[in-house]
Coordinates of C-alpha atoms in Angstrom, one line a residue:
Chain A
X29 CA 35.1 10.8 6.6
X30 CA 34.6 13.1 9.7
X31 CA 32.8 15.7 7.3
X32 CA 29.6 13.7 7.4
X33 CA 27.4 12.0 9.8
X34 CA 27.5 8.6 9.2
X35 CA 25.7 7.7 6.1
X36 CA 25.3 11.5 5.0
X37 CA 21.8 12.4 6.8
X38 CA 21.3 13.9 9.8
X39 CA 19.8 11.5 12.8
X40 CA 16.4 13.4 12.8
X41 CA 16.1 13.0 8.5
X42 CA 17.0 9.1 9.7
X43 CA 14.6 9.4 12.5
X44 CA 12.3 10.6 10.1
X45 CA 12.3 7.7 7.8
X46 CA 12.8 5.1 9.8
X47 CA 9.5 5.8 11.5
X48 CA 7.5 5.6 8.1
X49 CA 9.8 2.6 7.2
X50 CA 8.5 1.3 11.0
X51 CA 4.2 2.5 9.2
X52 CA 5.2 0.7 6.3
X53 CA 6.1 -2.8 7.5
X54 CA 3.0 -2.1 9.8
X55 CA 0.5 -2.0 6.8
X56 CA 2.2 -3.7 4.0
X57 CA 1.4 -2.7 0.5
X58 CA 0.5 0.9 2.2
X59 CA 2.5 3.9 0.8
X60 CA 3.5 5.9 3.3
X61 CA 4.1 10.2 2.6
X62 CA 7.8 11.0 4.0
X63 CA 9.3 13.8 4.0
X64 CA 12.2 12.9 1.0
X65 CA 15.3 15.2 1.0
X66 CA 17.5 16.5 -1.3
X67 CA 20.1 13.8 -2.4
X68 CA 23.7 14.8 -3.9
X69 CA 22.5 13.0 -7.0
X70 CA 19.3 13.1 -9.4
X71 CA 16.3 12.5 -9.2
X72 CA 15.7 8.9 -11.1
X73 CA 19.3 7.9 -10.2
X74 CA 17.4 6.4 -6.7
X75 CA 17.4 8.9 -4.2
X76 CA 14.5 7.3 -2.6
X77 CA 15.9 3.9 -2.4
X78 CA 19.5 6.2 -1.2
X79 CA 17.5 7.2 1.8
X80 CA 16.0 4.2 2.4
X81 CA 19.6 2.7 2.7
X82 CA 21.2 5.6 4.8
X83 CA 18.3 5.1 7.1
X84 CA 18.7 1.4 8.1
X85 CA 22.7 1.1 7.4
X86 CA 25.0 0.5 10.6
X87 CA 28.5 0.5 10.6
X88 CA 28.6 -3.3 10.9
X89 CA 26.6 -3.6 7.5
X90 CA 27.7 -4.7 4.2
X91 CA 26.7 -3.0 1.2
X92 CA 25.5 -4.5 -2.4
X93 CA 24.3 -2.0 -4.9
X94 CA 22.7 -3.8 -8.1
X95 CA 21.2 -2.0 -11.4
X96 CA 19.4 -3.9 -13.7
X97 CA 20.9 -7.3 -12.1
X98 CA 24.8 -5.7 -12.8
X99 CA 27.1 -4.5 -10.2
X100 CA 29.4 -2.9 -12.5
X101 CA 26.7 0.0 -13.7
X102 CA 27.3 3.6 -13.5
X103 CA 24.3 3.8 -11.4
X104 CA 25.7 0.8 -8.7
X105 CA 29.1 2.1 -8.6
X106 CA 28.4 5.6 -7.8
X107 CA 26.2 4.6 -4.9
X108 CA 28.2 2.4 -3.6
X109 CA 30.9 4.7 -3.9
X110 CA 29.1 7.1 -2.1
X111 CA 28.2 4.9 0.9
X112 CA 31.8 4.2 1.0
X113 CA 32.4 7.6 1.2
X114 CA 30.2 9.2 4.0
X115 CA 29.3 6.0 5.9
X116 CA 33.0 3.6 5.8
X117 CA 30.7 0.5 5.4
X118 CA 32.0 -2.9 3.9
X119 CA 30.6 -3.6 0.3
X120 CA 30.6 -6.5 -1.7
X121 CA 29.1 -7.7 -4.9
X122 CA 28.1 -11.1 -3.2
X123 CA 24.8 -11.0 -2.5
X124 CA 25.0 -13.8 -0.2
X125 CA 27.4 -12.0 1.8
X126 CA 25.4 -8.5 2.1
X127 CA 23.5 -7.5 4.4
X128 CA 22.3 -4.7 2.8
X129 CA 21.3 -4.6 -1.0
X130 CA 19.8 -1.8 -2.7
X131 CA 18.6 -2.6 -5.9
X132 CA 17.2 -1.1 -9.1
X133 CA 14.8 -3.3 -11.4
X134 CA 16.1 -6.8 -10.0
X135 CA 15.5 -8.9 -7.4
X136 CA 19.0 -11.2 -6.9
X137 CA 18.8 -14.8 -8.8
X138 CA 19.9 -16.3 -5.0
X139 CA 17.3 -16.8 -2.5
X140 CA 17.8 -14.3 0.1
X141 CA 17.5 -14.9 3.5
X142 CA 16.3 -14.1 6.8
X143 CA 18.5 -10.8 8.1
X144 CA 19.1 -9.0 4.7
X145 CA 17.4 -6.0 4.0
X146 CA 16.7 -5.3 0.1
X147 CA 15.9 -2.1 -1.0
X148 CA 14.2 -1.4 -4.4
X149 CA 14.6 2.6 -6.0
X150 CA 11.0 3.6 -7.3
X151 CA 10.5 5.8 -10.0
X152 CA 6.2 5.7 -9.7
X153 CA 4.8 4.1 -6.4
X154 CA 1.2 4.5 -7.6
X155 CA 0.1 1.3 -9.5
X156 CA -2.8 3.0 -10.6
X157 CA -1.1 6.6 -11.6
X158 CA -1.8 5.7 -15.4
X159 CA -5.0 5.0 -15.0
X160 CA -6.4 7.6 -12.7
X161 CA -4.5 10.6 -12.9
X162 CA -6.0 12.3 -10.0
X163 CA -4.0 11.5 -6.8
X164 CA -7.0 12.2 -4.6
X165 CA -9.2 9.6 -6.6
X166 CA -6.5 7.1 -6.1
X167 CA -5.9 7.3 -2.4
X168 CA -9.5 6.9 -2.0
X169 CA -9.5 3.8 -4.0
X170 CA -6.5 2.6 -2.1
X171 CA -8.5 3.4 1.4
X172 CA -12.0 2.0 0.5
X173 CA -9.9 -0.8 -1.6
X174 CA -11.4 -0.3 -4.9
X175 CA -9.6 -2.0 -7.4
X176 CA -11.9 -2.9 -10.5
X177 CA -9.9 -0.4 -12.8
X178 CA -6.7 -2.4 -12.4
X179 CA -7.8 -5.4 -14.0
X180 CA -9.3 -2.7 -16.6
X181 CA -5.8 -2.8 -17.2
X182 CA -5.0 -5.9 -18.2
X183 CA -8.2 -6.4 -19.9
X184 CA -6.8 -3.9 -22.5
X185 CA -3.9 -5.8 -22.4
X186 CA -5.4 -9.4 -23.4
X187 CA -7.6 -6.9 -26.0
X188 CA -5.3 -5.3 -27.3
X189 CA -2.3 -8.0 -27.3
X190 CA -4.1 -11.5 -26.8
X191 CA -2.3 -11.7 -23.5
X192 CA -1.5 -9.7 -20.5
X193 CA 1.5 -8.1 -22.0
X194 CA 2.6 -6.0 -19.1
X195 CA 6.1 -7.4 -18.3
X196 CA 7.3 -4.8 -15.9
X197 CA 5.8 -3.1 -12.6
X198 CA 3.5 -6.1 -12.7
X199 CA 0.8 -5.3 -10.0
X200 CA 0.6 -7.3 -7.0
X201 CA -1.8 -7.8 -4.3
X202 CA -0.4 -7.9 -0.5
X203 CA -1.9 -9.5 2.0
X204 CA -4.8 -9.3 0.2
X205 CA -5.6 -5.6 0.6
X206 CA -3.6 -3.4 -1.1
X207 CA -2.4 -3.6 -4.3
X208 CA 1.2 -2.5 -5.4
X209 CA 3.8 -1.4 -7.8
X210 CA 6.7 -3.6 -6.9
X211 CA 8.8 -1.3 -8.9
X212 CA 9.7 -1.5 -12.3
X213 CA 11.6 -5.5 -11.9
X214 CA 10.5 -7.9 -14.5
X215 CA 7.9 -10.2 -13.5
X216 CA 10.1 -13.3 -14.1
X217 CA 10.7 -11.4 -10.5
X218 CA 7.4 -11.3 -9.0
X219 CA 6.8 -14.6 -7.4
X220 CA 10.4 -13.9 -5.2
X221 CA 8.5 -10.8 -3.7
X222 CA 7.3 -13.0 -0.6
X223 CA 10.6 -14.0 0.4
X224 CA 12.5 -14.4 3.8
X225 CA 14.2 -10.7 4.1
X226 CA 13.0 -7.4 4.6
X227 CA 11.9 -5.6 1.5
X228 CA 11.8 -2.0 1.7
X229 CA 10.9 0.3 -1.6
X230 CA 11.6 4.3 -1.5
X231 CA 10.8 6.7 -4.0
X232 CA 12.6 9.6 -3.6
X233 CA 10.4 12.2 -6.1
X234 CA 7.5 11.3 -5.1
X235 CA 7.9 10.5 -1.3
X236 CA 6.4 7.6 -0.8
X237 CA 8.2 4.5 1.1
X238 CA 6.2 1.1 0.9
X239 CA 7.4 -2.4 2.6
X240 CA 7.2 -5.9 2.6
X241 CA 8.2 -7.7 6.4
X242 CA 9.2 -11.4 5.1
X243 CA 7.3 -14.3 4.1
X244 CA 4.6 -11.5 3.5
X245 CA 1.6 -12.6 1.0
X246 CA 2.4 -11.3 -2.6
X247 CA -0.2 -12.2 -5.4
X248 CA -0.2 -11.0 -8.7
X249 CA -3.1 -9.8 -9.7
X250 CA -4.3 -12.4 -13.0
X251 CA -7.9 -13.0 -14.9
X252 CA -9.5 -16.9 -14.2
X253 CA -8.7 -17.6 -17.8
X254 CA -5.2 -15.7 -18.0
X255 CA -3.4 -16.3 -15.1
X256 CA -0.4 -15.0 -14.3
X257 CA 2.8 -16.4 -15.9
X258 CA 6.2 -15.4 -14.9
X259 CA 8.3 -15.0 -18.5
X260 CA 11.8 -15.3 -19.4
X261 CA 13.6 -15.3 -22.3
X262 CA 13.7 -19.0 -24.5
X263 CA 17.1 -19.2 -23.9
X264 CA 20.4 -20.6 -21.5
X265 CA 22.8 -17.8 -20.6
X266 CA 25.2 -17.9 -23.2
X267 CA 28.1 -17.1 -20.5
X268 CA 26.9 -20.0 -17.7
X269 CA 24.6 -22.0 -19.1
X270 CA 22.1 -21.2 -16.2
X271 CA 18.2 -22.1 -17.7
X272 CA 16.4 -20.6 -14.2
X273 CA 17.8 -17.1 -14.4
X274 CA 16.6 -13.9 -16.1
X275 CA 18.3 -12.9 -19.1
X276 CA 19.7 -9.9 -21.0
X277 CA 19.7 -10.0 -24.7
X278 CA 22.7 -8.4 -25.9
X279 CA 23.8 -7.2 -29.5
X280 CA 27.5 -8.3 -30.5
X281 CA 28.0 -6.8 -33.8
X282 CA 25.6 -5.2 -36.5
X283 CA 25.1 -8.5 -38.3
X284 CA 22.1 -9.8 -36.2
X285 CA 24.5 -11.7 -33.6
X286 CA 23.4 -11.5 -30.0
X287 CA 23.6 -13.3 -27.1
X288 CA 21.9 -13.8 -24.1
X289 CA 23.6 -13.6 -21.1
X290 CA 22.1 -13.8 -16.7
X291 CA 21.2 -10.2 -15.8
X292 CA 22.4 -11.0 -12.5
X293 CA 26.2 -10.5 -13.1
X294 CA 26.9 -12.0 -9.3
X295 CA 25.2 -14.9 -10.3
X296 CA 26.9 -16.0 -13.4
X297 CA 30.1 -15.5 -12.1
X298 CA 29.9 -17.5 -9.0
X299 CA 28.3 -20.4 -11.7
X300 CA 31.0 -19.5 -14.1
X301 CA 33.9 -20.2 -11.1
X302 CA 31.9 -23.4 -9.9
X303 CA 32.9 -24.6 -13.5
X304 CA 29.5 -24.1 -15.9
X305 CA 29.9 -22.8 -19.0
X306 CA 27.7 -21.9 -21.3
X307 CA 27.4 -22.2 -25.2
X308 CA 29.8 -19.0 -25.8
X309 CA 31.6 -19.1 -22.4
X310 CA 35.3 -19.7 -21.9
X311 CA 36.5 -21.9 -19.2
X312 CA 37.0 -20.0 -16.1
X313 CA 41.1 -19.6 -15.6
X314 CA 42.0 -21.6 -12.8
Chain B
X19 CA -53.2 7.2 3.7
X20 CA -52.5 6.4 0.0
X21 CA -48.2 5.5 1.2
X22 CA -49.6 3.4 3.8
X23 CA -52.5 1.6 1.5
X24 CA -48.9 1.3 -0.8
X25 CA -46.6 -0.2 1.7
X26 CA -49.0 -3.2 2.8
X27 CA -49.5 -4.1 -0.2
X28 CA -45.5 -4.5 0.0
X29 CA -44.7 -1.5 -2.1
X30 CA -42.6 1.1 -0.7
X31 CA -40.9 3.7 -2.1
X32 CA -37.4 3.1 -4.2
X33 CA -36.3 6.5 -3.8
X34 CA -37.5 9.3 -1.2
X35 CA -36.7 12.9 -0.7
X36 CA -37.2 15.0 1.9
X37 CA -36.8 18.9 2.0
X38 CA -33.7 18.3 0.2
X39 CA -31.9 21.8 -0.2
X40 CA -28.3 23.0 -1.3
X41 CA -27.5 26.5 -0.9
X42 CA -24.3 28.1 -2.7
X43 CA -23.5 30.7 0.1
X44 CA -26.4 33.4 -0.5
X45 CA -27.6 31.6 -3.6
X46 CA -30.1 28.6 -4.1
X47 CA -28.9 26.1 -5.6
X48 CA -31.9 24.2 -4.9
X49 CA -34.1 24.0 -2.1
X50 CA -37.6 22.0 -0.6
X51 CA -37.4 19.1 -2.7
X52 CA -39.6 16.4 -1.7
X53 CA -41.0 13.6 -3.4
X54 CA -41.2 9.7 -3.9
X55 CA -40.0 7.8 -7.0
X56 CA -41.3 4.3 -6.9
X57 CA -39.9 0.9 -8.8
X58 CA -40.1 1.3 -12.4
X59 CA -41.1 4.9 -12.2
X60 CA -39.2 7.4 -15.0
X61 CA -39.8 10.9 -13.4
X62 CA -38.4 14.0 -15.6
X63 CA -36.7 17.0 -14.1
X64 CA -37.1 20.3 -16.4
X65 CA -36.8 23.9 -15.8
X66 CA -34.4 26.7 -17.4
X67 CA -30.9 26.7 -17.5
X68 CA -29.7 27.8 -13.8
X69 CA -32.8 26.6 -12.3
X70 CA -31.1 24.3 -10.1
X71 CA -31.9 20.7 -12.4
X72 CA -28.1 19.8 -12.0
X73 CA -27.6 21.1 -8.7
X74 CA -30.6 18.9 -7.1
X75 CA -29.4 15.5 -9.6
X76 CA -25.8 15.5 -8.2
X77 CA -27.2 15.9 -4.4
X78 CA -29.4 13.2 -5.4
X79 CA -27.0 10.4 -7.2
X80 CA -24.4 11.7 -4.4
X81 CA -21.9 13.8 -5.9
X82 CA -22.8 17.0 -4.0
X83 CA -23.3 17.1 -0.2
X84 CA -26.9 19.0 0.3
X85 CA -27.5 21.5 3.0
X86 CA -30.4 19.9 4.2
X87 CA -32.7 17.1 3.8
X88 CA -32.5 13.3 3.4
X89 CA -32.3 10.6 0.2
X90 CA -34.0 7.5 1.1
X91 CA -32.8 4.7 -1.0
X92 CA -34.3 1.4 -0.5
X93 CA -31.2 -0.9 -0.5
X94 CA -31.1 -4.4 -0.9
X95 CA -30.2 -5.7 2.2
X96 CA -31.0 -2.8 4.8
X97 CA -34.4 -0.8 3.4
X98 CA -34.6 2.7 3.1
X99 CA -31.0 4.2 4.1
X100 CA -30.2 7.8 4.1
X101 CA -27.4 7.9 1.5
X102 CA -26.5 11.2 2.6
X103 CA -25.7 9.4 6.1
X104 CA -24.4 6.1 5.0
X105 CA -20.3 5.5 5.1
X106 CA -18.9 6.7 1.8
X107 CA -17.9 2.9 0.6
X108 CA -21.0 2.0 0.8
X109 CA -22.1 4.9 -1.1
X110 CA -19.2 4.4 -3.9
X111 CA -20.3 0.7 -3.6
X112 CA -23.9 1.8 -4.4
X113 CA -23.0 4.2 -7.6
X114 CA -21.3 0.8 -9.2
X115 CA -24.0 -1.6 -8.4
X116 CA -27.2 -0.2 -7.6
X117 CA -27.5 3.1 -9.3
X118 CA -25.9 4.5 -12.4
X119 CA -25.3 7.8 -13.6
X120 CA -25.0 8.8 -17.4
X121 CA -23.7 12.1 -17.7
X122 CA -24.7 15.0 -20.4
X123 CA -20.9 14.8 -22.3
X124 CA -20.0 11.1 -22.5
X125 CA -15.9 11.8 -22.4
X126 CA -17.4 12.4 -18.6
X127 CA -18.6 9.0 -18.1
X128 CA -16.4 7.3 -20.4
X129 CA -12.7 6.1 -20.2
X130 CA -11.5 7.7 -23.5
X131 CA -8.3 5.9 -23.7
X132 CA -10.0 2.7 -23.2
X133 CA -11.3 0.4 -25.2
X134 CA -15.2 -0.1 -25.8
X135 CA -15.2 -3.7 -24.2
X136 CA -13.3 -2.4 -21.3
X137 CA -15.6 0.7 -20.9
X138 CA -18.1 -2.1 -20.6
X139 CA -16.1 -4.2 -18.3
X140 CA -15.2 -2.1 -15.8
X141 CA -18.4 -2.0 -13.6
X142 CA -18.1 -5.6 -13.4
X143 CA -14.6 -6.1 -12.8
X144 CA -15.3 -3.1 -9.8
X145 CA -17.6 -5.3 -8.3
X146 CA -15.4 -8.6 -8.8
X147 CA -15.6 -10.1 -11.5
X148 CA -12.3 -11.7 -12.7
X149 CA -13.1 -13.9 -15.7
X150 CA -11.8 -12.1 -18.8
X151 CA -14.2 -14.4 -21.6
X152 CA -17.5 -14.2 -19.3
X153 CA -16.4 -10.2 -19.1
X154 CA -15.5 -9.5 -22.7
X155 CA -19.2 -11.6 -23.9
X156 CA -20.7 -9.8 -21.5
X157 CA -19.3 -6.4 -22.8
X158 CA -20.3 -7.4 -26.4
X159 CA -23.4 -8.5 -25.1
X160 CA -24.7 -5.0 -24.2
X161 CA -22.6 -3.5 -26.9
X162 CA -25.1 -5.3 -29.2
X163 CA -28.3 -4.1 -27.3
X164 CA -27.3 -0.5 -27.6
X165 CA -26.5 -0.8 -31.2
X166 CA -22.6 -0.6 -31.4
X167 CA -21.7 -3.4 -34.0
X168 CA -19.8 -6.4 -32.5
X169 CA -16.4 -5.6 -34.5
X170 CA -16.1 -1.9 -32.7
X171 CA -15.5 -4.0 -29.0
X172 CA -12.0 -3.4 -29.0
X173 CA -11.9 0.7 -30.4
X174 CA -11.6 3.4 -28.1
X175 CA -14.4 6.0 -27.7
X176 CA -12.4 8.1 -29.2
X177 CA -13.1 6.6 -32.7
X178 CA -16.5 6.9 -31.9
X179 CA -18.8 9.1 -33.3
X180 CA -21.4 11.3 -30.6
X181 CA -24.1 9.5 -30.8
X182 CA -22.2 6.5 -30.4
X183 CA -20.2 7.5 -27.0
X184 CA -23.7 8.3 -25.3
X185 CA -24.9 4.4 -26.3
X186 CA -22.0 3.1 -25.0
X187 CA -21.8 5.3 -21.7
X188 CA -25.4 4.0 -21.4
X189 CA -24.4 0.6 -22.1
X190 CA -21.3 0.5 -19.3
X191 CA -23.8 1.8 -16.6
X192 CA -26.5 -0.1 -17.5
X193 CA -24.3 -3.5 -17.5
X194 CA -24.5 -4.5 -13.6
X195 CA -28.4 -3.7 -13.8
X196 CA -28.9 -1.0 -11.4
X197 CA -31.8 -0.3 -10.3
X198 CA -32.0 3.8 -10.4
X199 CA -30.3 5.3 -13.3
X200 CA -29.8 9.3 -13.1
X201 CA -29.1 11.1 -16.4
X202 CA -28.4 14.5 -16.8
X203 CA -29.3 15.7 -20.3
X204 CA -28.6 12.5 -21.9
X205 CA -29.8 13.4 -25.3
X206 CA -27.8 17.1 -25.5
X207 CA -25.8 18.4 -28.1
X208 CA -26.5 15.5 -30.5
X209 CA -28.5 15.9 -33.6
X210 CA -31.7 15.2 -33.8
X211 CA -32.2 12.3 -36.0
X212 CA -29.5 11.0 -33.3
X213 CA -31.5 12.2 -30.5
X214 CA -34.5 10.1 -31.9
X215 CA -32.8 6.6 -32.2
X216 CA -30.9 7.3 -28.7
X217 CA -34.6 8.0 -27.2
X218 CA -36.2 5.1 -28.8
X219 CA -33.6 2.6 -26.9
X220 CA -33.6 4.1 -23.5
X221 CA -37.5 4.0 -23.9
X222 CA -37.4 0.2 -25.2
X223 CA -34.2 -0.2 -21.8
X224 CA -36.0 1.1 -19.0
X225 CA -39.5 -0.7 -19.7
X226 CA -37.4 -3.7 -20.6
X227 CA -35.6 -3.9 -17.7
X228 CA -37.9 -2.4 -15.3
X229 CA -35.9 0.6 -14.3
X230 CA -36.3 3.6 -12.1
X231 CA -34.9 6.8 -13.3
X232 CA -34.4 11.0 -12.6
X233 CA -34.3 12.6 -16.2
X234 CA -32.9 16.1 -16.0
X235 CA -33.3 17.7 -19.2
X236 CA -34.4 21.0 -20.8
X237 CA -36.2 19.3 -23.6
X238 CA -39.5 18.7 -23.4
X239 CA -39.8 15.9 -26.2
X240 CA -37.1 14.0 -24.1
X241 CA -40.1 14.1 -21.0
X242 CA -42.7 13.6 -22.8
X243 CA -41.4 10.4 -24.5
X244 CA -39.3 8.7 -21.6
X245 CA -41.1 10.1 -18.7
X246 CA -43.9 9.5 -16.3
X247 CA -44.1 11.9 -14.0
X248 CA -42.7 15.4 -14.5
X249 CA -41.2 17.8 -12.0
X250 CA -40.9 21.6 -13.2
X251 CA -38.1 23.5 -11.3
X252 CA -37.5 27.7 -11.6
X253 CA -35.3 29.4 -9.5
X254 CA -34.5 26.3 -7.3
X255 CA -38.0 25.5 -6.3
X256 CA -40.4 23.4 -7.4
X257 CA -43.2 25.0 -9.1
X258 CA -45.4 21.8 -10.0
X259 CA -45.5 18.1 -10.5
X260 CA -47.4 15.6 -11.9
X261 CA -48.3 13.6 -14.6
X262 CA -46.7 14.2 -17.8
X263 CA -49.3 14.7 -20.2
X264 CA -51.3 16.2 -17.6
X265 CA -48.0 19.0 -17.0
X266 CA -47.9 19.4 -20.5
X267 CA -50.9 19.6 -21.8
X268 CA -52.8 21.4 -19.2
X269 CA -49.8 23.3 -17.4
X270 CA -51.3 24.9 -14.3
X271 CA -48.1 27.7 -13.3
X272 CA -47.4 30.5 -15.3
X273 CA -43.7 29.4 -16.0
X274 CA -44.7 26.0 -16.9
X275 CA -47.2 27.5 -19.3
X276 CA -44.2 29.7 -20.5
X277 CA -42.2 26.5 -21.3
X278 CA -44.3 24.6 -22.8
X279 CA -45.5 27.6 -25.0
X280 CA -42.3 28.6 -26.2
X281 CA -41.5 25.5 -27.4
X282 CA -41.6 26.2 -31.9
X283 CA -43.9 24.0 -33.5
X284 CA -42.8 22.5 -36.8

């Protein structure tokens, strides 16, 4: 324990993020340069979102780590391993208990609430790197708030497809001004992004931090005659029954079975013990 | 006395330039340039290669920062501005609305890993437009008046042949009807068969629609088919104007004589 400073950066690298954490939840939607540091851990395995967490965890905090929904992923348990390690913090796989949650292409089935922090890891903070390759272009477009070639976007999409068939990263306008990536979380997820906690998104490659105060705006951007529509798959988790939550499809064996089953794993189990099963659940033992 | 005679008779000016010059350290690039280029006027640029034709379009249309000099531009809602002053959203705002620039290579002016339609589309969707049907008729609307068949909306320039790209690059600029359109050798490197048909429509667009444009070209057929007035640049000055035929068929400077005589006669 006593071989690190709490939570494994140094107070100035904390200093240094909080402050642009403090710029972000000035200008919401606005990605703010920080200086990103060298993580114990790859890049794409979130060292932004890492930072993000060392930089606004306290002793009295506890600590949720979620990948794709699961708490039991490589990815979760080696970073909440780690804040075990160099910062002694509580964690839990409750997310109504945390106070903390750092997250990786989910945003928790529960509504959170007004204290928690949730921090998203972001591969590409640029909505419009795909589009406009040149970084310069884009942060003028960003600053004088030109935004035509998003929706260039999804036009291809409805030409190309017959529908806007973006189903991840789905842009979002904040407080209409700037428009954002909200990280790669399905849209099923995007109307949750004005919630009542503190949303903070760090990308650790290319060192930007971006944040959401609560109850913040959030609109996803939509054509008049295609408007936005959060989807999910046709199903009921096959482990809860739950028809409201986002599912996973999973493969059972090599002769087409599958099942569907709430990416969310806290979720189904606390529906699972309240006594819901689904259509190839067991009981929960008593 | 003639300007003021003009701007009683509520006429002024769309575009004016004044002593406009761009230096590259040492070098010209291009320097006292003045003139006027009034609504629905089609004035031609031509001069040799390195003669500063470029140079003086980009300081125009606002993609170069001259040395010297004021652009006039008589806005909608303000009258004559000096772009060159004016905040650089409004400026940006102006090049998607107001003025349009079709470039000598369309991959430059063209999204190449975007479709046609959305080549089309994207001016209007850049000044707010956000109704996908009313864009995409729109789109195939002025695909149609440039010639690119209905069923090619959804293929990417890439599929399209050269001729074809520099219809549709003039098709997504001319879509939010500007009102000054600067092209910058807008028939080279296409063959000339291509070069006909492609002059034939921007002739038939810019009476049809009234439009003011800067034609920087080389090519003397290109000015003598599209353009009133003619400007004849060497060395980065300005060696004569006027009309045309009158340049052309009675050229008054010895370089201008030079150009138009060693142009081959079939």
């Amino acid at each position: 324990m006593n071989a690190y400073n709490f939570a494994y950066l140094d107070e100035q690298t904390k200093r240094m993020i909080r402050r642009a954490l403090l710029k972000g939840m000035a200008i919401p939607g606005y990605q703010v340069p920080f200086a990103s540091r060298e993580m114990p851990m790859p890049y794409g395995w979130g060292t932004g979102g890492v930072q993000v967490s060392a930089a606004v965890m306290t002793p009295e905090d506890c600590f949720k780590v979620i990948d794709q929904g699961a708490d039991d992923t490589t990815n979760a348990v080696s970073i909440r391993r780690f804040f075990q390690a160099t910062a002694g913090v509580a964690v839990t796989e409750k997310t109504a208990e945390a106070t903390v949650i750092q997250t990786r292409h989910r945003i928790p089935e529960r509504d959170l609430v007004e204290g928690q922090i949730l921090v998203y890891q972001v591969p590409i903070p640029e909505p419009l790197r795909f589009l406009e390759p040149s970084e310069v272009e884009t942060r003028k477009m960003h600053a004088l708030e030109e935004y035509g070639l998003m929706h260039v976007k999804l036009y291809e999409d409805i030409a190309r497809h017959g529908d806007i068939s973006t189903s991840y990263a789905y842009p979002v306008k904040v407080e209409g001004r700037y428009v954002m990536d909200p990280s790669p979380i399905p849209k099923f997820d995007n109307p949750k992004l004005s919630m009542a906690a503190i949303q903070l998104f760090g990308a650790g490659r290319e060192q930007r931090i971006y944040a959401l105060p609560p109850y913040t705006e959030v609109v996803s951007l939509d054509f008049e005659d295609y408007p936005f529509q959060a989807g999910r798959a046709d199903h009921d988790c096959d482990l809860c029954g739950a028809d409201n939550s986002y599912l996973d499809e999973v493969i059972t064996d090599d002769a087409g079975g599958r099942m569907f089953v709430c990416s969310d794993t806290d979720f189904c189990s606390e529906r699972r013990e309240a006594g819901h099963v689904g259509a190839l659940g067991v009981e929960a033992v008593a | 006395m003639k300007d003021m005679a003009m701007t009683e008779a509520g006429l002024s000016p769309l575009l004016r330039v004044e002593g406009l010059a761009k230096r590259y350290g040492a070098r010209i690039g291009c320097t006292e340039v003045s003139f006027d280029l009034w609504p629905g006027e089609v004035m031609g640029i031509v001069g040799e290669s390195g003669s500063g034709k470029t140079t003086l379009l980009n300081c125009l249309a606002g993609q170069l920062a001259p040395d010297a000099g004021r652009v006039l531009f008589d806005t909608r809602g303000r009258g004559m501005v000096d772009t060159l002053t004016m905040s650089e959203s409004e400026r940006r705002m102006l090049g998607r609305t107001d003025w349009a620039f079709v470039h000598q290579h369309a991959q430059d002016g063209l999204r190449m890993n975007v479709s046609a339609g959305g080549n089309v589309g994207e001016r209007l969707m850049a000044v707010g437009a956000q109704h996908y049907g009313d864009i995409r008729d729109k789109a195939i609307d002025w695909l149609d008046r440039v010639e690119i068949a209905e069923d090619r909306v959804d293929d990417r320039p890439s599929a399209f042949s050269g001729g074809m790209r520099q219809r549709l690059q003039i098709a997504r600029n001319l879509v939010t009807g500007p009102r000054l359109v600067f092209m910058d050798e807008p028939t080279g490197g296409l063959d000339v068969s291509v070069q006909a048909r492609l002059l034939d429509l921007l002739r038939g667009l810019v009476r049809e629609m009234g439009l003011s444009a800067i034609i920087v070209t080389h090519d003397l057929a290109v000015v003598r088919l599209l353009a009133d007035r003619l400007m004849v640049m060497k060395s980065g000055h300005v060696v004569e104007t006027g009309l045309t035929d009158q340049v052309l068929d009675d050229p008054q400077h010895a370089y201008t004589q030079l150009l138009v005589s060693s142009v081959l006669q079939v």
